[in-house]
mmCIF file of C-alpha atoms in Angstrom:
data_model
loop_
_atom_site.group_PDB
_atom_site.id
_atom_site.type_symbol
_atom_site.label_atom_id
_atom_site.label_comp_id
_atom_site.label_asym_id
_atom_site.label_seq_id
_atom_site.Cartn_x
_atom_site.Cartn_y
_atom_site.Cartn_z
ATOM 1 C CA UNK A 21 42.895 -34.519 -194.580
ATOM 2 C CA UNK A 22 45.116 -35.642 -191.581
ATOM 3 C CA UNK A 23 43.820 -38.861 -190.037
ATOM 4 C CA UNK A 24 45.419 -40.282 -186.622
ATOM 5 C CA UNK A 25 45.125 -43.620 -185.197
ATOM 6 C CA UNK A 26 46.625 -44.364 -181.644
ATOM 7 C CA UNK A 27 48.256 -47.584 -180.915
ATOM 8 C CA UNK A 28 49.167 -49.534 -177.734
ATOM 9 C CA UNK A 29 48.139 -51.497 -174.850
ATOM 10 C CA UNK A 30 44.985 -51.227 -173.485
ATOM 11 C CA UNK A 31 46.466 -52.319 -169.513
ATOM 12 C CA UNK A 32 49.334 -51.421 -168.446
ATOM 13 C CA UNK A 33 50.524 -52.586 -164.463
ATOM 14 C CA UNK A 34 51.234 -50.100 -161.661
ATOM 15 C CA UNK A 35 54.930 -48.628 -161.462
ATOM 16 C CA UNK A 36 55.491 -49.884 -165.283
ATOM 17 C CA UNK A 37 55.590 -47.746 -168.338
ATOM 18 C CA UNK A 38 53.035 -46.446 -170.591
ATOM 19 C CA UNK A 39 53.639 -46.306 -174.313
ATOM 20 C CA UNK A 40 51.350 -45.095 -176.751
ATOM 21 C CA UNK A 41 52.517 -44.354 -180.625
ATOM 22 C CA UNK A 42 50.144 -41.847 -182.874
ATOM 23 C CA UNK A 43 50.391 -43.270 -186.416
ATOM 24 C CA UNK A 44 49.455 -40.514 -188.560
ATOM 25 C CA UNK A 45 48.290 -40.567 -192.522
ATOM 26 C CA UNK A 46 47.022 -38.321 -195.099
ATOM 27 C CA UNK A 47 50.070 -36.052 -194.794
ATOM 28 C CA UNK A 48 54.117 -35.922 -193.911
ATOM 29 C CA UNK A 49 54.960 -35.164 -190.235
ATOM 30 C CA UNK A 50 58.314 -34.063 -192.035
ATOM 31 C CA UNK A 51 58.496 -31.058 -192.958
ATOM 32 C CA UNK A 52 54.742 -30.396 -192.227
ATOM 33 C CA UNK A 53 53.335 -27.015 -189.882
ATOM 34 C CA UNK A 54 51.825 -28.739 -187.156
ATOM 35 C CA UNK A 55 52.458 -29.433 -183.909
ATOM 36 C CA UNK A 56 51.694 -33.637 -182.985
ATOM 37 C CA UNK A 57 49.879 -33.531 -179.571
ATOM 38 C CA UNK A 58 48.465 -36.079 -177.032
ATOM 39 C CA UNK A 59 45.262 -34.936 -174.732
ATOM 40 C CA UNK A 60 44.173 -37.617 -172.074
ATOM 41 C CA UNK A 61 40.459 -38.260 -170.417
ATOM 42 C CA UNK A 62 39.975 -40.062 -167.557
ATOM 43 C CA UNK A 63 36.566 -41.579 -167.007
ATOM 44 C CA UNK A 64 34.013 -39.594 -166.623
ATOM 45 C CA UNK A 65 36.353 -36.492 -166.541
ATOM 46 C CA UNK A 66 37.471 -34.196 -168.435
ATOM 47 C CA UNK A 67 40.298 -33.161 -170.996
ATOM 48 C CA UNK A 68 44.079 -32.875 -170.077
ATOM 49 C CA UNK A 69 46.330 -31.881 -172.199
ATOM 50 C CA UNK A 70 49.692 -34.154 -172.046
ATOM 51 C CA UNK A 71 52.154 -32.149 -174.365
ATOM 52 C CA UNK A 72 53.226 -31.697 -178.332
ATOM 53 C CA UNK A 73 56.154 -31.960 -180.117
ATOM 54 C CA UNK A 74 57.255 -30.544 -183.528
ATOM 55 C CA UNK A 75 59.099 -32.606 -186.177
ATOM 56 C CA UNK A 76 62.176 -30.866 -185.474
ATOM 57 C CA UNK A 77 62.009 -32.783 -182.052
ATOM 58 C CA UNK A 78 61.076 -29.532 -180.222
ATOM 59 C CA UNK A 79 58.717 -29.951 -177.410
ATOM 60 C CA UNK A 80 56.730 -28.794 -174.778
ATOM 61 C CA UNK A 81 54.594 -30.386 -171.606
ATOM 62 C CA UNK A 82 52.367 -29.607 -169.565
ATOM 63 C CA UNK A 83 53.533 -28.099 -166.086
ATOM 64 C CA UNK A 84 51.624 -31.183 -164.357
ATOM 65 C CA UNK A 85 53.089 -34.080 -165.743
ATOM 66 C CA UNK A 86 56.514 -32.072 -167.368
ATOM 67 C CA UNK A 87 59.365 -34.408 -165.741
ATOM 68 C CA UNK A 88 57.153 -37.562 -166.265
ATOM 69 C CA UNK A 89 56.475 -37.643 -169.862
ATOM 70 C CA UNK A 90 58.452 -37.801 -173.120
ATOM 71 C CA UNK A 91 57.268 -37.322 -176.049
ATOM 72 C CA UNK A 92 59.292 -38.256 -179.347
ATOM 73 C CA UNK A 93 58.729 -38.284 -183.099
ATOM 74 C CA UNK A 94 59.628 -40.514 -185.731
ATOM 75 C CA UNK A 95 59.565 -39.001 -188.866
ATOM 76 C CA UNK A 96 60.778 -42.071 -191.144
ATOM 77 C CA UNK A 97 57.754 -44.200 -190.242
ATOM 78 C CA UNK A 98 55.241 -41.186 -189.486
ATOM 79 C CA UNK A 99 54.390 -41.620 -186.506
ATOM 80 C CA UNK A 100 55.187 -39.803 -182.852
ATOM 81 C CA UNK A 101 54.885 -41.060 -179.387
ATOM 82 C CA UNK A 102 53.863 -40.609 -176.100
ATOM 83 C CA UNK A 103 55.730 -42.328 -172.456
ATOM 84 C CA UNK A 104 54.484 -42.017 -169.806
ATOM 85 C CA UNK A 105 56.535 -44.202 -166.710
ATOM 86 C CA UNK A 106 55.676 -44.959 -163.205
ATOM 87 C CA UNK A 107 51.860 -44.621 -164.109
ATOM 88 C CA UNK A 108 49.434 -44.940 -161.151
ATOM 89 C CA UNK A 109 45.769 -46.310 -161.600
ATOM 90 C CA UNK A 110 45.201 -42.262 -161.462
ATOM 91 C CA UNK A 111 46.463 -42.163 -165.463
ATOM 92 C CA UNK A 112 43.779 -44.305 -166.417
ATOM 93 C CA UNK A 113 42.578 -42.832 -169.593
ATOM 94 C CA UNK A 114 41.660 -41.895 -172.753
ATOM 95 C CA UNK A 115 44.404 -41.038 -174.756
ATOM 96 C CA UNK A 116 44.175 -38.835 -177.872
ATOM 97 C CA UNK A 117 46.111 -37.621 -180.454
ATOM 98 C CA UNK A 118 45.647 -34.388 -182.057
ATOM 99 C CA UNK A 119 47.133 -31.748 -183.697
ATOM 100 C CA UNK A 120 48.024 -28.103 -183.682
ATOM 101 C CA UNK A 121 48.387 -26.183 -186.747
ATOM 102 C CA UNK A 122 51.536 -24.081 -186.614
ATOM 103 C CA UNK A 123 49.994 -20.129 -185.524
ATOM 104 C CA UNK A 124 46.938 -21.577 -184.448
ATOM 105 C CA UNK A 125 45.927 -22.567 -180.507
ATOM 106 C CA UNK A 126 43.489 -24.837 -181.285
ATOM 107 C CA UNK A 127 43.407 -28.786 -181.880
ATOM 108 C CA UNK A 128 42.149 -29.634 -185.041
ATOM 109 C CA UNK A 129 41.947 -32.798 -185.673
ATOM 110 C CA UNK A 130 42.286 -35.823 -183.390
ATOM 111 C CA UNK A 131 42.605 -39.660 -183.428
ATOM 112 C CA UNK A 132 39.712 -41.683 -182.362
ATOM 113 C CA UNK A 133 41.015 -42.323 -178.794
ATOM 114 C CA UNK A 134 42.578 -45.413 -176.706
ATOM 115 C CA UNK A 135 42.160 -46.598 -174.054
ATOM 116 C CA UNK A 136 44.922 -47.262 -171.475
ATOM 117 C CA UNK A 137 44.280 -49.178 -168.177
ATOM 118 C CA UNK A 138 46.159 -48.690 -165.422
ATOM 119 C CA UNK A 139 45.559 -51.817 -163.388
ATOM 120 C CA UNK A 140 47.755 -55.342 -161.600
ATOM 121 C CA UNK B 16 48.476 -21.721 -163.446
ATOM 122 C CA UNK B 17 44.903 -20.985 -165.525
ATOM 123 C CA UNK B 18 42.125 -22.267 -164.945
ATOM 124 C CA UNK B 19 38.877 -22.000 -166.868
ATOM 125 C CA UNK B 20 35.606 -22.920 -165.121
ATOM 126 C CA UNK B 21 32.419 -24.327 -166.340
ATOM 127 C CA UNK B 22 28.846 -24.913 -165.197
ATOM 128 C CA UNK B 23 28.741 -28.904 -164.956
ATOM 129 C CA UNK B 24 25.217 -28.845 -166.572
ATOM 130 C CA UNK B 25 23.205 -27.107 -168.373
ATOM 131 C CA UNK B 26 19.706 -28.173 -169.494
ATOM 132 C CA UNK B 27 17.058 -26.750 -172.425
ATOM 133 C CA UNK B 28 14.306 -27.852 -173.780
ATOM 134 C CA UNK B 29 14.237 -28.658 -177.448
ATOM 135 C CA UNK B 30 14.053 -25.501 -179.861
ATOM 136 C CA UNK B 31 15.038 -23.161 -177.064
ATOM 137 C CA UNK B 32 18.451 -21.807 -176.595
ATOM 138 C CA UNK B 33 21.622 -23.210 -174.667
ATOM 139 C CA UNK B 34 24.542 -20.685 -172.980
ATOM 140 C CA UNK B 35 27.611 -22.845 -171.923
ATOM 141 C CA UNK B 36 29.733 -20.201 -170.020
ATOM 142 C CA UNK B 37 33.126 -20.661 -169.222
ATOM 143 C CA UNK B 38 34.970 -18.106 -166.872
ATOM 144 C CA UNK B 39 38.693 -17.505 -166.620
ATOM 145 C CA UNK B 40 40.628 -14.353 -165.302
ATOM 146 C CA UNK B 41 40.781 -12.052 -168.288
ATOM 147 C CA UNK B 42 40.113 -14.490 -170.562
ATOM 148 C CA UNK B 43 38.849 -11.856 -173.364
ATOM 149 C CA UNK B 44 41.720 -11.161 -173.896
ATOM 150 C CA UNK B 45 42.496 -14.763 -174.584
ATOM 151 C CA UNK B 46 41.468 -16.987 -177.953
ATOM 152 C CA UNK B 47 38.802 -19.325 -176.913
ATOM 153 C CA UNK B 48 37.753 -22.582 -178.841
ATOM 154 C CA UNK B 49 34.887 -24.561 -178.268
ATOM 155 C CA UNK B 50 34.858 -28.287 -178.155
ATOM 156 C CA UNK B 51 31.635 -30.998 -178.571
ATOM 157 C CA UNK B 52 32.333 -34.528 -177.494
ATOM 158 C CA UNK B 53 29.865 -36.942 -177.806
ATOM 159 C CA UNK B 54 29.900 -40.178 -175.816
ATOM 160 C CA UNK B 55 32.461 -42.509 -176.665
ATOM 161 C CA UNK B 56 33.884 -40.140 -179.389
ATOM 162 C CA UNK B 57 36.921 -37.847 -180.148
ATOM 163 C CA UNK B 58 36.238 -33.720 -179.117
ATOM 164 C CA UNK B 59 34.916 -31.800 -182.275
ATOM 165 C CA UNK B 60 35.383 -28.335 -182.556
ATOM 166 C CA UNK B 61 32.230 -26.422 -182.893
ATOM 167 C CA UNK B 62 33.337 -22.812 -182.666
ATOM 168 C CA UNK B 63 37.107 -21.447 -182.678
ATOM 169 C CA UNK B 64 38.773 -18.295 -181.949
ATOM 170 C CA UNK B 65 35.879 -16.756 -179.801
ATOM 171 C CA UNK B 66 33.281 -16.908 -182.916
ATOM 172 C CA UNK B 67 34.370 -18.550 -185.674
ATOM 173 C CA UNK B 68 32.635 -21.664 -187.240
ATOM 174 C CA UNK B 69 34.220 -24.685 -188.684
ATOM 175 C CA UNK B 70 32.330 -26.008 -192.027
ATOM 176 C CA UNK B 71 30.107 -28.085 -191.676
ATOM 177 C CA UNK B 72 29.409 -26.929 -187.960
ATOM 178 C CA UNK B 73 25.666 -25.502 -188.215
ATOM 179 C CA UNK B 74 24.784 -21.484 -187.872
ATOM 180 C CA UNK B 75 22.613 -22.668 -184.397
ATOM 181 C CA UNK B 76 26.234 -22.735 -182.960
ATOM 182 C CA UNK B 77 27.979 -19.022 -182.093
ATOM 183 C CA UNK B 78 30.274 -17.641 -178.891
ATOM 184 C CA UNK B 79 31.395 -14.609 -177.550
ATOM 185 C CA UNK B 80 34.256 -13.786 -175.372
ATOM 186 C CA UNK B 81 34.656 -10.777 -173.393
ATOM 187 C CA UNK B 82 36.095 -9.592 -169.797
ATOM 188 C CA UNK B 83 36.048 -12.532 -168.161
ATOM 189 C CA UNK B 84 33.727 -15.159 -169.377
ATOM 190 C CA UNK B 85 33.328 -16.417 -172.778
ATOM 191 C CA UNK B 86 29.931 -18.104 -174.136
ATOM 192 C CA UNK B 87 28.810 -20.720 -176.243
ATOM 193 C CA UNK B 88 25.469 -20.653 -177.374
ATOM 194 C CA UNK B 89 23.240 -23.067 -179.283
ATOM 195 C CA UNK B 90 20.005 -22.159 -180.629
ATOM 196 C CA UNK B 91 17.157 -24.299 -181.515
ATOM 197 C CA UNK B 92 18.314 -26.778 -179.732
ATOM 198 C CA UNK B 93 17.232 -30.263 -180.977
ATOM 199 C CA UNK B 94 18.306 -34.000 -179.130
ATOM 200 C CA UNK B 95 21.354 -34.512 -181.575
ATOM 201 C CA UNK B 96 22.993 -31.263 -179.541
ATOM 202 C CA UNK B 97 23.054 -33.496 -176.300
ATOM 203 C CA UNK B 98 26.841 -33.850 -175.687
ATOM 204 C CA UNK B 99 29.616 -32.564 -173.436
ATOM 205 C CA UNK B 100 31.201 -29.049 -174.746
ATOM 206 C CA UNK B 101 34.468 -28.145 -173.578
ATOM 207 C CA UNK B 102 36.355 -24.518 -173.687
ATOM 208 C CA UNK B 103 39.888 -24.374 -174.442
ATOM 209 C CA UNK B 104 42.509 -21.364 -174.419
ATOM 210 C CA UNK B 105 46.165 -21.612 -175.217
ATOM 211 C CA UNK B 106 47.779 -19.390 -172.124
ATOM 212 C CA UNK B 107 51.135 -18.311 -173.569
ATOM 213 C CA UNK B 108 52.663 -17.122 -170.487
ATOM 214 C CA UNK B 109 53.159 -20.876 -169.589
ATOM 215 C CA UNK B 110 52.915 -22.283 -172.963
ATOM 216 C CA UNK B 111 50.047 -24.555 -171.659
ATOM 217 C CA UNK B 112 46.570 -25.263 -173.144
ATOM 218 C CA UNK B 113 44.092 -25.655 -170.940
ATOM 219 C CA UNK B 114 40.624 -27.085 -170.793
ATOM 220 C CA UNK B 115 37.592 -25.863 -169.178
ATOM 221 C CA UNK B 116 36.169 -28.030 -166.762
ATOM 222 C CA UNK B 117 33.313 -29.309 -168.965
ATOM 223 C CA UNK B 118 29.838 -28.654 -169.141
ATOM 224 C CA UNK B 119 26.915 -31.628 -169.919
ATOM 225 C CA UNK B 120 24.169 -30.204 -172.495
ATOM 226 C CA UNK B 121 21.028 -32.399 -171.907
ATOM 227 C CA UNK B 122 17.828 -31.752 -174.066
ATOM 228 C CA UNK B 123 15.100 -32.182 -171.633
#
């Protein structure tokens, strides 16, 4: 059974970069058929998907934030990551991780959530 | 780019029945997965690919997806179904998933 766990600051200032990492256990990010994914919530609001990456390094974004974002995996220490620079109070959020099983379109299984703070 | 849109509330009385639509062009012919989140905790899925249930997800829980709305419903509702339930499509012309808008289940 996959198990995630985000990890990162909690406030991050205006104009600087966000970094989160998704540590991931109960199975090998090498090699493995997933797809390693981060979703974000903002208060009271509802779910945005960020992007995913595969551990061949492959990845993809979504439209909105694609130029702003990078996602990266590290397969040696199991773990993948999220950037997110220039942030804005507006990318105050929850930040998951979660995971698509290669062939599927669903998310099935997701960390516990962070949350990032966007604030001077 | 696709959007899927959902009724921001929806409220039932306890042992009656919920419907949580959510509407997107041509979404039947789309997967759709079904999402609880409770507050202060991760999404769960609760129904995937139109009308299939995870274990351990009770039989109360079922969708349907046709033309272009798609339907969660929950039956016998009790107070532990009180939660926000999202929809979710992958839409492969842009390689995006998207989320419905969200939809608040409160047991009256």
């Amino acid at each position: 059974q996959l198990q995630l766990q985000e990890s990162g600051p909690g406030l991050v200032k205006p104009s600087e970069t966000l970094s989160l990492t998704c540590i991931v256990s109960g199975g090998s990010i090498r090699g493995s058929s997933y797809y390693w994914g981060w979703i974000r919530q903002p208060p009271g609001r509802g779910l945005e998907w960020i992007g995913n990456i595969y551990y061949t390094g492959s990845t993809y974004y979504n439209p909105s934030l694609k130029g702003r974002v990078t996602v990266s995996v590290d397969t040696s220490k199991n773990q993948y990551s999220l950037r997110l620079p220039s942030v804005t109070a507006a990318d105050t959020a929850v930040y998951y991780c979660a995971t698509v099983k290669e062939g599927a379109t669903l998310f099935g299984s997701w960390g516990q959530g962070t949350l990032v703070t966007v604030s001077s | 780019s696709y959007e899927l849109t959902q009724p921001p509330s929806v409220s039932v009385a306890p042992g009656q029945t919920a419907r949580i639509t959510c509407g997107g062009n041509d979404i039947g012919s789309k997967s759709v997965h079904w999402y609880q989140q409770k507050p202060g905790q991760a999404p769960v899925l609760v129904v995937y690919y139109d009308t299939k249930r995870p274990s351990g997800i009770p039989e109360r829980f079922s969708g349907s997806n046709s033309g272009n709305t798609a339907t969660l419903t929950i039956t016998r509702v009790d107070a532990g179904d009180e939660a926000d339930y999202y929809c979710q499509v992958w839409e492969s012309k842009i390689d995006h998933y998207v989320f419905g808008t969200g939809t608040k289940v409160s047991v009256l």
